[in-house]
Coordinates of C-alpha atoms and ligand atoms in Angstrom, one line a residue:
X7 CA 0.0 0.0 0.0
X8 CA 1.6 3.6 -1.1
X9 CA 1.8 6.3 1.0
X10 CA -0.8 8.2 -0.3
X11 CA -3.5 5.2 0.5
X12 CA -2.0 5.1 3.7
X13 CA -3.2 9.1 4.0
X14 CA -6.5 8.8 2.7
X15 CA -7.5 5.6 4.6
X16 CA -6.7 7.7 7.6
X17 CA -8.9 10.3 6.7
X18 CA -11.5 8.6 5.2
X19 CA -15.0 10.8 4.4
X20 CA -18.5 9.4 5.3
X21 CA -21.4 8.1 2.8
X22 CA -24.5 7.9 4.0
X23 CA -26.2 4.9 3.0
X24 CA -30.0 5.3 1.9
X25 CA -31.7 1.6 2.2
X26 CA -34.7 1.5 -0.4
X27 CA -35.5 -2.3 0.2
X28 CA -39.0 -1.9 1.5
X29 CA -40.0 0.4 -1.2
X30 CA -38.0 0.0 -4.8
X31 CA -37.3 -3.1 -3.2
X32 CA -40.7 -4.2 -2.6
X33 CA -41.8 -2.8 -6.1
X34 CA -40.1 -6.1 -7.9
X35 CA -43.1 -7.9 -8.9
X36 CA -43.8 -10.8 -6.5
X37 CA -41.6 -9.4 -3.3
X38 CA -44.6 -8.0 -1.8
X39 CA -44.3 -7.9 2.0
X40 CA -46.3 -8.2 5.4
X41 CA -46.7 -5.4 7.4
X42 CA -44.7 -7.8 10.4
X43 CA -41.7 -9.2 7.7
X44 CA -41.5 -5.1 7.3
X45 CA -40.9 -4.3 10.5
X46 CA -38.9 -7.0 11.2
X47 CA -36.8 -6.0 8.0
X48 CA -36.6 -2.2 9.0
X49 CA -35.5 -3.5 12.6
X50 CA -32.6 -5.5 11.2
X51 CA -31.7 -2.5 9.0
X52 CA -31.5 0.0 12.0
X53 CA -29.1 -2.6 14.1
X54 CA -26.4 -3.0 11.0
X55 CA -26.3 1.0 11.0
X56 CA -28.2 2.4 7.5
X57 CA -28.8 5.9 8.3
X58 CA -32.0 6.3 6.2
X59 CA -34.7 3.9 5.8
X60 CA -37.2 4.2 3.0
X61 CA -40.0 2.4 4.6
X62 CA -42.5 2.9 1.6
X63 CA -45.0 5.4 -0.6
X64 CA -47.3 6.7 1.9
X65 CA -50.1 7.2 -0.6
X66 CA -49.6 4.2 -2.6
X67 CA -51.8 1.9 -0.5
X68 CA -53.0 1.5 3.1
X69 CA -50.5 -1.3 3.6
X70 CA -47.6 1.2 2.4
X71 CA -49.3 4.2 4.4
X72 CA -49.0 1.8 7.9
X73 CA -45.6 0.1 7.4
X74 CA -44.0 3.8 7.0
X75 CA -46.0 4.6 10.5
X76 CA -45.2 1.6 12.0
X77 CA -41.4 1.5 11.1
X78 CA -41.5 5.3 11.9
X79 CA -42.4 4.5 15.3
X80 CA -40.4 1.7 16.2
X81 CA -36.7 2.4 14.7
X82 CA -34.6 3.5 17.0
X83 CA -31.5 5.6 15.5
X84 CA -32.0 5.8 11.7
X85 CA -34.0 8.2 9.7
X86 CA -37.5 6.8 8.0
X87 CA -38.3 8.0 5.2
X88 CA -41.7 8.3 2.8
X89 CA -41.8 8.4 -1.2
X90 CA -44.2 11.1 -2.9
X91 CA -44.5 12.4 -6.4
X92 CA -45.3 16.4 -6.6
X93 CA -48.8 16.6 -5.3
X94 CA -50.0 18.2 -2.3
X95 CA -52.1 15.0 -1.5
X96 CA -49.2 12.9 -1.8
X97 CA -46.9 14.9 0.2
X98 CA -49.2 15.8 3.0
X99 CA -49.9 11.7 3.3
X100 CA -46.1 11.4 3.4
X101 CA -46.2 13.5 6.6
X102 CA -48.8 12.5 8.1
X103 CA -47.2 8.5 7.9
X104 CA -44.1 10.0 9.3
X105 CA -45.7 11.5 12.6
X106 CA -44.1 9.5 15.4
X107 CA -41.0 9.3 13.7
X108 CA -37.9 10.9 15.8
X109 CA -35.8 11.9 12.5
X110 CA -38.3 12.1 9.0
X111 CA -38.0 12.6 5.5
X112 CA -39.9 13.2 2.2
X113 CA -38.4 12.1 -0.4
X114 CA -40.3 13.9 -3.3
X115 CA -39.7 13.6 -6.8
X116 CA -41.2 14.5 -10.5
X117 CA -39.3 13.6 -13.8
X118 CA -37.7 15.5 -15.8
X119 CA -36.9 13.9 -19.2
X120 CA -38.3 14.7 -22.2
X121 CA -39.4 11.2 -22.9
X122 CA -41.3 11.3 -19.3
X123 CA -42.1 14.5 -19.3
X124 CA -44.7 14.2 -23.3
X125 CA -45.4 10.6 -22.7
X126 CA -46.1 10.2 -19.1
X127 CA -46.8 13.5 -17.5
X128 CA -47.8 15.6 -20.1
X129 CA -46.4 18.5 -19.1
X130 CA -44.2 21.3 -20.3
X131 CA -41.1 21.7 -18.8
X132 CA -41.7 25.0 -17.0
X133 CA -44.6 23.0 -15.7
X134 CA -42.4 20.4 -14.3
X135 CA -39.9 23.3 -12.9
X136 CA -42.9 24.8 -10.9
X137 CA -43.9 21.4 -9.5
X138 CA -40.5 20.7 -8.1
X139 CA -40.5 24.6 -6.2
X140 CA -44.2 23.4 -5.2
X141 CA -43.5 20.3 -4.4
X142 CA -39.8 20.5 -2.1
X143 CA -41.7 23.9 -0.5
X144 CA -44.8 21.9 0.5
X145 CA -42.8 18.9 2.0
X146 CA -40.5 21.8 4.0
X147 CA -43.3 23.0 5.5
X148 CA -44.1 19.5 7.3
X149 CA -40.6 18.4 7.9
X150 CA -37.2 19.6 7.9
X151 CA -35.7 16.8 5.8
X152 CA -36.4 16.7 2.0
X153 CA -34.8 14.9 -0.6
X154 CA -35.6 15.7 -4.4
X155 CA -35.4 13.3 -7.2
X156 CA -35.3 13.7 -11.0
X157 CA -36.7 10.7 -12.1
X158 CA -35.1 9.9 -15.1
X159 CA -32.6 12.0 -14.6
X160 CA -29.6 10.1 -17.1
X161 CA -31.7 10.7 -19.6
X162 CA -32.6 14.8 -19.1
X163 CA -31.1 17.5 -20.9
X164 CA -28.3 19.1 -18.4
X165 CA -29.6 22.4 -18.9
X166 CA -33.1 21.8 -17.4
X167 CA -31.6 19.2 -14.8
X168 CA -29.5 21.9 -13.8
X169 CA -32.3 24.4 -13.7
X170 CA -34.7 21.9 -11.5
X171 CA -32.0 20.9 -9.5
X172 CA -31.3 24.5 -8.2
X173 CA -34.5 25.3 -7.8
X174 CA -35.0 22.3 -5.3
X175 CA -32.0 23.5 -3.8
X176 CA -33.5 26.6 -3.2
X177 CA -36.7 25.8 -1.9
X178 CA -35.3 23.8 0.6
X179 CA -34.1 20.2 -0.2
X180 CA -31.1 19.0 1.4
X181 CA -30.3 16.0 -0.4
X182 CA -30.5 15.8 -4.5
X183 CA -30.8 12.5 -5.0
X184 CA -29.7 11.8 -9.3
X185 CA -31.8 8.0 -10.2
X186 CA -30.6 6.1 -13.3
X187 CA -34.5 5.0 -13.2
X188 CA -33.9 2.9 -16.6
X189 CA -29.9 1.6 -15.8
X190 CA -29.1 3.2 -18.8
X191 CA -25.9 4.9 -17.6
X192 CA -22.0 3.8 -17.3
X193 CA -19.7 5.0 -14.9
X194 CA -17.8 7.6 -16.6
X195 CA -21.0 9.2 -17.5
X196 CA -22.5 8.7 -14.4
X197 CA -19.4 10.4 -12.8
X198 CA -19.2 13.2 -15.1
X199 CA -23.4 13.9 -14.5
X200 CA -22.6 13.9 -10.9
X201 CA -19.8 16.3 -11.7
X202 CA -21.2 18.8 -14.1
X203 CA -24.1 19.3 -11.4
X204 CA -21.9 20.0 -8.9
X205 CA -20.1 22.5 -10.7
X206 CA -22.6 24.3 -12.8
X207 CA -25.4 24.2 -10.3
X208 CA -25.1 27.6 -8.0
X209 CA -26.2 26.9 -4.8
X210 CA -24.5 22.9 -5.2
X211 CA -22.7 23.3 -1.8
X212 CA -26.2 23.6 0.0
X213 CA -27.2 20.2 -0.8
X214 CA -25.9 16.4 -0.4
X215 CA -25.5 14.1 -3.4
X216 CA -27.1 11.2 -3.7
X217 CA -27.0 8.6 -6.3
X218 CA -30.1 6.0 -6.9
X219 CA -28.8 3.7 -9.8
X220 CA -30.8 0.7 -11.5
X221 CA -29.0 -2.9 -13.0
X222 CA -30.4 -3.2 -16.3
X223 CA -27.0 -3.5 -17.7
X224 CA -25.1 -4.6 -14.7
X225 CA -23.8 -1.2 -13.8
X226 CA -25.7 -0.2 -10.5
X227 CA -23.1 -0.9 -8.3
X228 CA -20.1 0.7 -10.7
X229 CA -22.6 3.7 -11.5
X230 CA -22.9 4.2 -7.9
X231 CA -19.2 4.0 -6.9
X232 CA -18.5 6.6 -9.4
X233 CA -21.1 8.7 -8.6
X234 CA -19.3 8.8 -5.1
X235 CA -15.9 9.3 -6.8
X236 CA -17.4 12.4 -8.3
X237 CA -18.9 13.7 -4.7
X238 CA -22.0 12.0 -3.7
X239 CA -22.4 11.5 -0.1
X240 CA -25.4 9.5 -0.1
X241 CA -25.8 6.1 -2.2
X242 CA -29.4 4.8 -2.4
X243 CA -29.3 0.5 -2.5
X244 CA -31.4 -2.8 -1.3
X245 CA -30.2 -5.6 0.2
X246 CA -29.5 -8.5 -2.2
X247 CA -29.8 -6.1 -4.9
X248 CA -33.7 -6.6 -4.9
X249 CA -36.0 -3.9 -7.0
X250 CA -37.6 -2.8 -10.5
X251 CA -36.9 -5.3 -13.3
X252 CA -32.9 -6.2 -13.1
X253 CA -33.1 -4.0 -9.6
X254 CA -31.5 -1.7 -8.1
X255 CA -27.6 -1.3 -6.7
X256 CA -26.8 -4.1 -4.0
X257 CA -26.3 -2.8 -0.6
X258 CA -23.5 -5.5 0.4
X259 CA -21.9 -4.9 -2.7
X260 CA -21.3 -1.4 -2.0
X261 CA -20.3 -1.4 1.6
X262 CA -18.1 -4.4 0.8
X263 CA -16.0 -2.7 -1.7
X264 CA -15.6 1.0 0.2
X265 CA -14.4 -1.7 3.2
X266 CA -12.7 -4.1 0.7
X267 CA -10.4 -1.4 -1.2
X268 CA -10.1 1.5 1.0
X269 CA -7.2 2.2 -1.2
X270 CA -9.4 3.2 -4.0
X271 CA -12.2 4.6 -2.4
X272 CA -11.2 6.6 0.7
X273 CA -14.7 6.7 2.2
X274 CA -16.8 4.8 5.2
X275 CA -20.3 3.7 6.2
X276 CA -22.1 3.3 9.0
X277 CA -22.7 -0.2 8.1
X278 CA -21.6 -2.9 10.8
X279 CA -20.5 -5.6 7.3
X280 CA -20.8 -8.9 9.7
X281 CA -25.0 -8.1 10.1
X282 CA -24.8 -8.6 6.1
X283 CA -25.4 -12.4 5.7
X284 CA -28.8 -12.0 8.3
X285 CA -29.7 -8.9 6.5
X286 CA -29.4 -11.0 3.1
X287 CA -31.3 -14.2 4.7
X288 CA -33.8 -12.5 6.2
X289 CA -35.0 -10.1 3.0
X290 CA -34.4 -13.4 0.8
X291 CA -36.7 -15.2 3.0
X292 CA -39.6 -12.5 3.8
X293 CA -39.6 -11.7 -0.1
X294 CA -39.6 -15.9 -0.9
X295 CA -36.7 -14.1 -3.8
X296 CA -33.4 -16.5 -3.9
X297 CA -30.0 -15.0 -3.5
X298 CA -28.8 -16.5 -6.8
X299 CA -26.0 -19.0 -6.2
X300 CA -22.8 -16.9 -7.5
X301 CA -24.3 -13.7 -5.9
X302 CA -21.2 -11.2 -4.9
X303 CA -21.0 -11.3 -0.8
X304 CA -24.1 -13.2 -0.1
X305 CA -24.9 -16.0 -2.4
X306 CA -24.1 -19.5 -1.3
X307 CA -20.9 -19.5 -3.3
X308 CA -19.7 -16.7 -2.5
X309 CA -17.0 -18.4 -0.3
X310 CA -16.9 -21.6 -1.3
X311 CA -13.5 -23.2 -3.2
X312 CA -14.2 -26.5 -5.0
X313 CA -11.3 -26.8 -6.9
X314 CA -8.5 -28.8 -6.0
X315 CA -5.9 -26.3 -6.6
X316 CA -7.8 -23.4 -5.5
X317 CA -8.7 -25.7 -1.9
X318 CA -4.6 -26.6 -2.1
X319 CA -4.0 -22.6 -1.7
X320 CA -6.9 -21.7 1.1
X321 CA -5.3 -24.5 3.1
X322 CA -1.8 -22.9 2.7
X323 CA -3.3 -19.6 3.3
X324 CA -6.6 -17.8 3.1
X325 CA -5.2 -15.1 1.4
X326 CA -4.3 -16.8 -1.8
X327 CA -8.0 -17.2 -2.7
X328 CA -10.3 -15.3 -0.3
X329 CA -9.9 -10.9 -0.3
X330 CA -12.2 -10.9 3.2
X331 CA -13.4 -13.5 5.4
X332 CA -17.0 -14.5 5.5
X333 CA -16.8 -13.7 9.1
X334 CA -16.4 -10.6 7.6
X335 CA -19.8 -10.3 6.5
X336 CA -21.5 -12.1 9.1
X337 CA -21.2 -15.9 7.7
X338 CA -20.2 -18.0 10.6
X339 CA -18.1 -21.2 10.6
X340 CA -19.4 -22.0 13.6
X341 CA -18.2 -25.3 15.8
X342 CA -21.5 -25.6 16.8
X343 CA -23.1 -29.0 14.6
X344 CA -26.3 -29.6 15.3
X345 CA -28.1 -32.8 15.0
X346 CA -30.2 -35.1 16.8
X347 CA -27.7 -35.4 20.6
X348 CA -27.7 -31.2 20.1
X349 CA -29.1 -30.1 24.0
X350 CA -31.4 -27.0 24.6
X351 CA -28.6 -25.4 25.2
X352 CA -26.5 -25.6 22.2
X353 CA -29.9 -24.7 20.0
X354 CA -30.3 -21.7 22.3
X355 CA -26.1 -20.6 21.4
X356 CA -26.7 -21.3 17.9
X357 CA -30.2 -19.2 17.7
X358 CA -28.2 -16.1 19.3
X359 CA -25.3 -16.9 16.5
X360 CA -28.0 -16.4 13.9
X361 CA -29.1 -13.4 15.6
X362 CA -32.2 -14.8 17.2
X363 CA -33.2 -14.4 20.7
X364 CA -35.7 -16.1 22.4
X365 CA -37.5 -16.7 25.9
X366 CA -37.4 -20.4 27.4
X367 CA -41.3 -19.8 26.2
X368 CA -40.5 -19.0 22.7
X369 CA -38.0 -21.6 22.7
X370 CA -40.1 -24.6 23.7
X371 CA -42.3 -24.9 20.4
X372 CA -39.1 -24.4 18.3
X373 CA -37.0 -26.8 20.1
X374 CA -39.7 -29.5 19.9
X375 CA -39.4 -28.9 15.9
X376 CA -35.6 -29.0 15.8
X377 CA -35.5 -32.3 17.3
X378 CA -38.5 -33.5 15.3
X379 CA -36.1 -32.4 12.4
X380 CA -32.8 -33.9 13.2
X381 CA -34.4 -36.8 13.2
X382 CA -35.2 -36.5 9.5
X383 CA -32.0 -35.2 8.8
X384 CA -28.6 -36.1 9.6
X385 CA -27.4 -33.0 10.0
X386 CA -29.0 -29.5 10.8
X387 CA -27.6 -26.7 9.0
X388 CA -27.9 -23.2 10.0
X389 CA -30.0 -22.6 6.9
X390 CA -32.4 -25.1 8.0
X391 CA -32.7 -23.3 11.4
X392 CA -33.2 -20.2 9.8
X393 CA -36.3 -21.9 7.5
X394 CA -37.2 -23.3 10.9
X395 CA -37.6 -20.3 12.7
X396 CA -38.9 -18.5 9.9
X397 CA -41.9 -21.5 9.7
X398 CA -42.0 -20.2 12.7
X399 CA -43.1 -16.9 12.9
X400 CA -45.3 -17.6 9.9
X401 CA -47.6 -19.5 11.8
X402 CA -49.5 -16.5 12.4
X403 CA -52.7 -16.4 14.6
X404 CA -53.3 -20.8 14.3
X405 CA -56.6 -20.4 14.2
X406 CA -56.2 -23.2 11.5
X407 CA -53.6 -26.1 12.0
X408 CA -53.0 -28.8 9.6
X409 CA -53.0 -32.3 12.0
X410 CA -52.7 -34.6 8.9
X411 CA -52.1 -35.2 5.7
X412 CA -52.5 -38.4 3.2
X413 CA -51.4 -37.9 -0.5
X414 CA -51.3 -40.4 -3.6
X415 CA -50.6 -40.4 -6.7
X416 CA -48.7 -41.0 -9.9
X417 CA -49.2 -41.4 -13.5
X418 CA -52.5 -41.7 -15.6
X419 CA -54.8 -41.0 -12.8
X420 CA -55.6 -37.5 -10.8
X421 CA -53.9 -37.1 -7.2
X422 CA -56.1 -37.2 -4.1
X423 CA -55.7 -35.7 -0.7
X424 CA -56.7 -36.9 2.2
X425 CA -56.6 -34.0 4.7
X426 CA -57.7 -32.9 8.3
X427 CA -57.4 -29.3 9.6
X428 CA -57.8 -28.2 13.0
X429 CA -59.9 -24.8 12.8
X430 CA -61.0 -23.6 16.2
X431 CA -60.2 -26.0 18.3
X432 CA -62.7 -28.3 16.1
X433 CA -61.0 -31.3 13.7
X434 CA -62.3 -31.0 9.8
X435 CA -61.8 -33.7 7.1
X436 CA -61.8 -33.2 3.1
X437 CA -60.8 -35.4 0.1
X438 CA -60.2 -33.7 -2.6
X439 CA -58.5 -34.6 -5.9
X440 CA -56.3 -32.4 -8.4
X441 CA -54.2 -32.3 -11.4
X442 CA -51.5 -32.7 -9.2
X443 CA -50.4 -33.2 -5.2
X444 CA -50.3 -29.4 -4.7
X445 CA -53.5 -28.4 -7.1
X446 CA -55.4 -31.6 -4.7
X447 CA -53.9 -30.2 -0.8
X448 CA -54.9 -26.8 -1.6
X449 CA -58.4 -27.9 -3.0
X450 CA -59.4 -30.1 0.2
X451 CA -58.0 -27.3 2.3
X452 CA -60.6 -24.7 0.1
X453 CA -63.3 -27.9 1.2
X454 CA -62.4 -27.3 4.8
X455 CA -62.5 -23.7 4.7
X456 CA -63.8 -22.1 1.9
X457 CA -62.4 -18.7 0.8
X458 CA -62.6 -16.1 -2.0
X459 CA -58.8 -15.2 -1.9
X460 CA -56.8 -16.2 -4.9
X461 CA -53.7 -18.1 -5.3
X462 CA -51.4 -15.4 -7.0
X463 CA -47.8 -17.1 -6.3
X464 CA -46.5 -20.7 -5.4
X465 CA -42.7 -21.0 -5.1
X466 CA -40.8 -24.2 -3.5
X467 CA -36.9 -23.7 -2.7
X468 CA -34.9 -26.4 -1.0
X469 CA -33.0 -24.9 1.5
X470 CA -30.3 -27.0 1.3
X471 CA -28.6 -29.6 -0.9
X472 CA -29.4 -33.5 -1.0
X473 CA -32.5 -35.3 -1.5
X474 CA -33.3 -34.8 2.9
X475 CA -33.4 -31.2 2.0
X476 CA -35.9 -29.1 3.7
X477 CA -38.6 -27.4 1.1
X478 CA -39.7 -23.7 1.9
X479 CA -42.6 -23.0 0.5
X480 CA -44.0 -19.8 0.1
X481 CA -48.0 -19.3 -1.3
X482 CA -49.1 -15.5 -2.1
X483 CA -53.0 -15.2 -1.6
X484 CA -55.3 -12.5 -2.6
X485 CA -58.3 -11.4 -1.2
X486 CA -60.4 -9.3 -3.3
X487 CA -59.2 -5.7 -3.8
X488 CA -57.2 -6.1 0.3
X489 CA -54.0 -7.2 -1.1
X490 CA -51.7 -10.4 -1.1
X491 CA -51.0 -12.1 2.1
X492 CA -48.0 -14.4 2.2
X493 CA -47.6 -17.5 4.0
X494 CA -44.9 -19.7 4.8
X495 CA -43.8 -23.3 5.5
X496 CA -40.6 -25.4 5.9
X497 CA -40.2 -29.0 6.1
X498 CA -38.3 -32.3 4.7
X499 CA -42.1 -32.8 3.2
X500 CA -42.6 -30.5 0.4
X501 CA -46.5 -31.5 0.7
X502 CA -46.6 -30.8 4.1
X503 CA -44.6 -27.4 3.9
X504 CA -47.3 -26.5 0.6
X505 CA -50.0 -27.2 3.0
X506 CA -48.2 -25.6 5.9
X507 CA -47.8 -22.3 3.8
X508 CA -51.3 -22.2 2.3
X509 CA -52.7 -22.8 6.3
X510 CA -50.3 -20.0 7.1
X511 CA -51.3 -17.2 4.5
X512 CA -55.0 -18.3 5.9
X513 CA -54.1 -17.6 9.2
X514 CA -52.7 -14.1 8.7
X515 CA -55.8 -13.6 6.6
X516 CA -57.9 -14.2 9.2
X517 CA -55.6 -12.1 12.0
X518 CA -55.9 -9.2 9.4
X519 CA -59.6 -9.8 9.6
X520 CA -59.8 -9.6 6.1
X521 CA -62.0 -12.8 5.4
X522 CA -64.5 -14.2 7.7
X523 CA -65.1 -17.5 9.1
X524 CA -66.5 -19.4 6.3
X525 CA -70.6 -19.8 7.3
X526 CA -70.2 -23.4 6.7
X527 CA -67.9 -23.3 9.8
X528 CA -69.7 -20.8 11.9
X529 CA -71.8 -23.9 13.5
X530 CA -69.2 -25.4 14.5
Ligands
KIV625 O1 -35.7 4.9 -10.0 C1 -36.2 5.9 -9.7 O2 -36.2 6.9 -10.4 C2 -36.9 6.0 -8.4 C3 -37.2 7.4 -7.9 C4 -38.6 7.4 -7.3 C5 -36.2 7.9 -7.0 O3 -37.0 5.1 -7.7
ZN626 ZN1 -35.7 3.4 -8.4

C-alpha cells in the first residue's frame, strides 16, 4: 500500500447509506411484504447501521401508508423516510405516515426527461420546474428533511436538470438524490453527471449528493461508486440487490467494496458488514426471492473453493484465494453442529449466532421442531434453522392447523388428498382430488375452509442440498381488492410445507380480519 493510500485511509469521508429495500425493493413484482416481515426487515436494517430507511409510498396503498407509521415509530437511531411524487395530497400523506418518527424525510420527486415529461406526464417543462418549487416547499413545511429526485434524470437534458435541481435547492431540499431510473448509464458518465451538477449548479454546496442507480445493464453498483468518486455522499441500494426489473444497486456490494479497497475509495459507512449475511437471509426469505447461487458477498458460493488447486492454496493460506473472510460479512463457521444429541442449550447458542433471541417460552415450540427435524436429517444446517424459525413466525394467529395429511398419486390418474385441519379447536376432514399433489392439498384445504382469496404465487426452494433437503414453501394469496397475504412453510415434506404455507397465508388472513369464518364453519 503507497503512502498516499495510507493518507486517505486515515482520513476517510462518510457516505451515507439510503436503504430502499422496503420500497424500490418491494416494487419487484412478487416481493410484496407483510406489514410484520417489514418491520422486522426495518428492525434489522436500523441494528447494521443504515442511516435512512425508505419504509415505503405513503399514498400508494393502506398497507404502504401503515408500514412507514409503524417502522416510523419503532426504529430507533435511523432516519424513516416516505416516497411522494409532486402533489400536495401525496406529500401531505407522506407526513402524516411520518408523525411518530424521531428523525423524517420526504423524499419527493417528478421527472424530468423529455421522454417522461410528453409521454407520461404531459407537461411542459416550465410546468415540471414549478412542480419541483411546489412540491420540495410543501414537503418543507411539514418536515425539515427533504430529498428531491429527477426521475429519469440520465436521460434529461443538463440544462433543465441543472435548472430543476437548483430550484430544489432553493426551496429547501437538502439531499439531490440523481436516479438512473432505466440503468441506462455507465460509470464515466455517471461520474461526469454527478460532476457537471456540482459544478454548474449555484447553490450545489447547500445540498448532499445522492446517487439511486438501477441494473439493467449490470452497472448499478459501478454507476454508484463513481457517482461517489465524483462527490456524492449518499448512495441509495437494497439488500440483495432486490428492486424494478434487473433491480437496483446491492447494498453488500457497496459497503463491501468501500471496506474491501479503501485504497481506491477513501470513504466509510455506518454499516456494521458482519450483520450482512442475516440482513441478506432475512429479506431473501420475507420476499420468498433467492439470493442466486454466484451472488457477490451473499450468495451460497460466495466463499466456497471447490477446486483442487484453489482448496490446495486456502489450506496454505486464506489469502491466496479469499480478499475478506466470510466472518467478515456475518457468515459464521461455527463449531456448533447440530443434530439429533444437540441439547437445549446448544440450539439456544446457535439461535443467538444467527441473531435470534428467544425466551425459554419462545423456545419450547421451536426446540420441539428442531428435534423433530434432526431426526429426519442427519445433520441440521444453519440454513435449516433459519427456514425453521422463519416457519416459525409464519404461523401466524393458528386459528387453523394442519393435523394430517395423506397424499397419492402418480401417473394416468388425478392425485387425491386426504386431509384434516384443526380450525378452532374443532378437527375437519376433506378429500379432494387435483391435477397434481399441490392443485389436490390446496383444494381439500378450500373444502375445509372455503375462501374467495386467490392463489397469486407458489414458489418451492430447498434450503439446502441432498435429497433430505428441507422445502420452503412460500404461497401469495389475494383477497379481493385487500392485497396479497404471504404464508410460509418449511419442512423435509414438500407437501406438508405446501400445506403448511397455504394454512399459514390463511391464518394471517384471518388475523388481518380480512376474510370471515366461512358460514359453513360458523356452526361449528
Ligand atoms: O428509480 C427511480 O427513479 C426512483 C425514484 C422514485 C427515485 O425510484
Ligand atoms: Zn428506483
Amino acid at each position: 500500500m503507497n503512502s498516499t493510500n495510507t493518507q486517505t485511509q486515515k482520513n476517510p469521508e462518510r457516505v451515507l447509506i439510503f436503504d430502499t429495500t422496503l420500497r424500490d425493493g418491494e416494487q419487484s413484482p412478487g416481493a410484496s411484504m407483510t406489514l410484520e416481515d417489514k418491520i422486522q426487515v426495518a428492525n434489522v436494517l436500523d441494528e447494521m447501521g443504515v442511516d435512512i430507511i425508505e419504509a415505503g409510498f405513503a399514498i400508494a396503498s393502506n398497507g404502504d401508508f401503515e408500514a412507514v407509521r409503524e417502522i416510523s415509530k419503532q426504529v430507533r437511531s435511523a432516519r424513516v423516510c416516505s416516497l411522494a411524487r409532486a402533489g400536495a395530497k401525496d406529500i401531505d400523506r407522506a407526513g402524516e405516515a411520518l408523525r411518530d418518527a424521531r428523525r423524517a424525510r420526504i423524499h419527493t420527486f417528478i421527472s424530468t426527461s423529455p421522454v417522461h415529461r410528453k409521454h407520461k406526464l404531459q407537461m411542459e417543462a416550465d410546468e415540471v420546474l414549478e412542480a419541483v418549487k411546489f412540491s420540495v416547499a410543501r414537503a418543507r413545511n411539514l418536515v425539515d428533511d427533504v430529498e428531491w429526485s429527477p426521475e429519469d434524470a440520465t436521460r434529461t437534458e443538463h440544462d433543465f436538470l441543472c435548472k430543476c435541481v437548483e430550484a430544489a435547492i432553493a426551496a429547501g431540499a437538502g439531499t439531490i438524490n440523481i436516479p438512473d431510473t432505466v440503468g441506462y448509464s455507465e460509470p464515466k458518465e455517471f461520474f461526469a453527471l454527478i460532476s457537471m451538477l456540482r459544478e454548474r449548479v449555484p447553490n450545489s454546496d447547500k445540498a448532499v449528493f445522492s446517487v439511486h442507480c438501477h441494473n439493467d445493464l449490470g452497472l448499478a453498483v459501478a454507476n454508484s461508486l463513481a457517482g461517489v468518486q465524483a462527490g456524492a455522499r449518499q448512495i441509495e441500494c437494497t439488500v440483495n440487490g432486490l428492486g424494478e426489473r434487473a433491480g437496483n444497486a446491492a447494498m453488500e456490494e457497496i459497503v463491501m467494496t468501500l471496506k474491501v479497497r479503501g485504497d481506491r475509495f477513501p470513504f466509510t459507512t455506518g454499516i456494521d458488514s458482519e450483520k450482512i449475511a442475516k440482513a441478506s437471509k432475512l429479506v431473501s426469505s420475507v420476499t420468498s426471492f433467492p439470493v442466486q447461487y454466484n451472488k457477490a458477498i451473499v450468495g451460497r458460493n460466495a466463499f466456497a473453493h471447490e477446486s483442487g488447486i484453489h482448496q490446495d492454496g486456502m489450506l496454505k493460506h486464506h489469502q491466496t484465494y479469499e480478499i475478506m473472510t466470510p466472518e467478515s460479512v456475518g457468515f459464521t463457521s461455527s463449531s456448533l453442529v447440530m443434530g439429533k444429541l444437540s441439547g437445549r442449550h446448544a440450539f439456544r447458542v446457535k439461535l443467538e449466532e444467527l441473531g435470534y433471541n428467544f425466551d425459554d417460552e419462545g423456545l419450547k415450540g421451536l426446540f420441539a421442531r428442531f428435534k423433530e427435524l434432526a431426526d429426519k436429517k442427519k445433520e441440521v444446517t444453519d440454513d435449516d434453522i433459519v427456514a425453521l424459525v422463519e416457519d416459525h413466525f409464519a404461523l401466524g394467529s393458528e386459528r387453523l392447523r394442519v393435523v394430517k395429511l395423506y397424499v397419492a398419486g402418480g401417473t394416468g390418474q388425478p392425485a387425491r388428498a386426504e386431509l384434516t385441519l384443526e380450525v378452532d379447536g374443532v378437527e375437519c376432514a376433506a378429500t379432494a382430488e387435483g391435477d397434481g399433489p399441490v392443485n389436490a392439498i390446496f383444494r381439500a384445504v378450500r373444502e375445509i375452509f372455503p375462501h374467495d382469496a386467490r392463489l397469486r404465487l407458489y414458489k418451492v426452494h430447498a434450503v439446502t442440498g441432498g435429497s433430505d433437503a428441507q422445502a420452503e414453501v412460500s404461497v401469495h394469496l389475494e383477497e379481493r381488492d385487500k392485497g396479497v397475504i404471504i404464508g410460509r412453510g418449511a419442512d423435509t415434506d414438500t407437501l406438508l410445507a405446501s400445506t403448511r404455507a397455504y394454512v399459514s397465508a390463511l391464518n394471517r388472513m384471518l388475523g388481518k380480519g380480512q376474510s370471515t369464518i366461512p358460514h359453513s364453519l360458523r356452526a361449528l
